[in-house]
């Protein structure tokens, strides 16, 4: 494998060649091609949202698509953030920013129902340590996609501009990392900054749009779309009974409210956020939803 290219800095909206190559490969994995956008950047899979074309199954990842790197949580994380995809209201000051992307596993297959918990500074560089302003979590949809509505975070001493995020596939470990903005003067002096975590950012009117795809260290097997059975092939209903919780009261399909108590595998848990339970979100697997008591 050739040696990694040195990061290249440039105007807002451009990223180093190593990152753009990685993003192109991920876009190509979903779309089968990687066209460039006018004005720089790459046409990603999410650009097809609204066209009715869902991303298909993809081949194995290229060797550049290593799992997204971890970074420090920092001193401002708070658990139990609200379930929401927008961190702003009509009166929130700051430059509007939409961050969108996909969560992939090691075979470049999208991961549905992955948890993403975002937190960031306000326009003045301050974190809300009392309430949950600019804090919120969400889950990827059936195609592994997410979208966050927020603002461009302000600066504070010692750091470049960034957004914190925790990402967790159902039943897998939590990835804690940060996302960065291209063209920031402080990128070259921030000791935490890493070019592999640069978003692709473009100006859209008075707002900005950022894109980033996470690759989690989740084993996957590349597959092909299922084929319809032959009309002459007899089919029989499954005989295996539905999976039930191992000796507990938690059950998939149940609407739980904050404060509800359940048992699972001999342990007791308290619900932190209202949600409808699904298989894969058992209490031990999603600490953002359940707290052991």
Steps between C-alpha positions, in 0.01 A plus 500: 500500500640847421596729786218731624489836332578807707188701594444800277330811635286723281202729485169420670326202339818316397655212687831314485543243223508209742156590634345576163623165368343322796172683452499426127551131570208494743279680253608259228421207727138608527444654158738302284665825389643815656419812295643833607284792596535833325719720716688219674420216736338170408149382422420272792235232537277734700468728196247244372265557793165605358554324168338179617825307444619327816869412535564139405718236658868555438823302464775483759656827617814629336808477721484876559163465671630416845259549791445862601760594760417567863562832671467633853153554643611827659361651821157607370316177420164444676298178482123483444484754215159548332399289202501754212657571164494882531695695762369841392183708502394791279664743745830317552792732410779375275567374150266212421674167436359169380720194558400181319656167431487125538622249757676203337651177629825340386347368174365844405144390572279767665405439865136566588398617850851614591500750788664842446527741795619852406612790721676828421567859602262786420585794273707654783702185565313407821351163596169466682594304813163558672247408232521335159548787256700373200472144628294221347503140384337322207505167316587422139211403274458171313763614245754588773460876443488786749442877479573763765377861492718732709730805468869542433646480854692792642864499600645489849863516622722206410275330243409523136136484388351154560192289579504209745320173426456152642401228252380151592371217284236285678673271745849632421750722686465881494730702271576847641651749256483855361426658162700792358459778245736550204684828455506591872818689601511323836508155340879534477544585870238281670683197644182286494401577140536214248452547124333158473198651677449794263149547367437594140342847540341725239322835510129497409363853505553635849527149648754217486464131426742245639528131415684218672468120497595298808656155463456291815707196589201272445559173308275462197472251214440649153175365361294524185137607473258210562338335200131418477419130550390296202120474469536121518714507813288412804548718806425417861457737793783513753459264791742677736307698763577871545795583719401598854707689757716266712303506823397867500210736449656703215326429168550625143208703369420653839475878537710598802493839670778665698506352850348161408669201662571165332705192566725330247734201548460523877580873526272802555504808277339847499391660170682829427323604177153421369520257205344193342721200564633295210721193480861615538413773752495272802593692818865387522557608137380863510622699803343813350156342553542281811687543830568202722360540852 
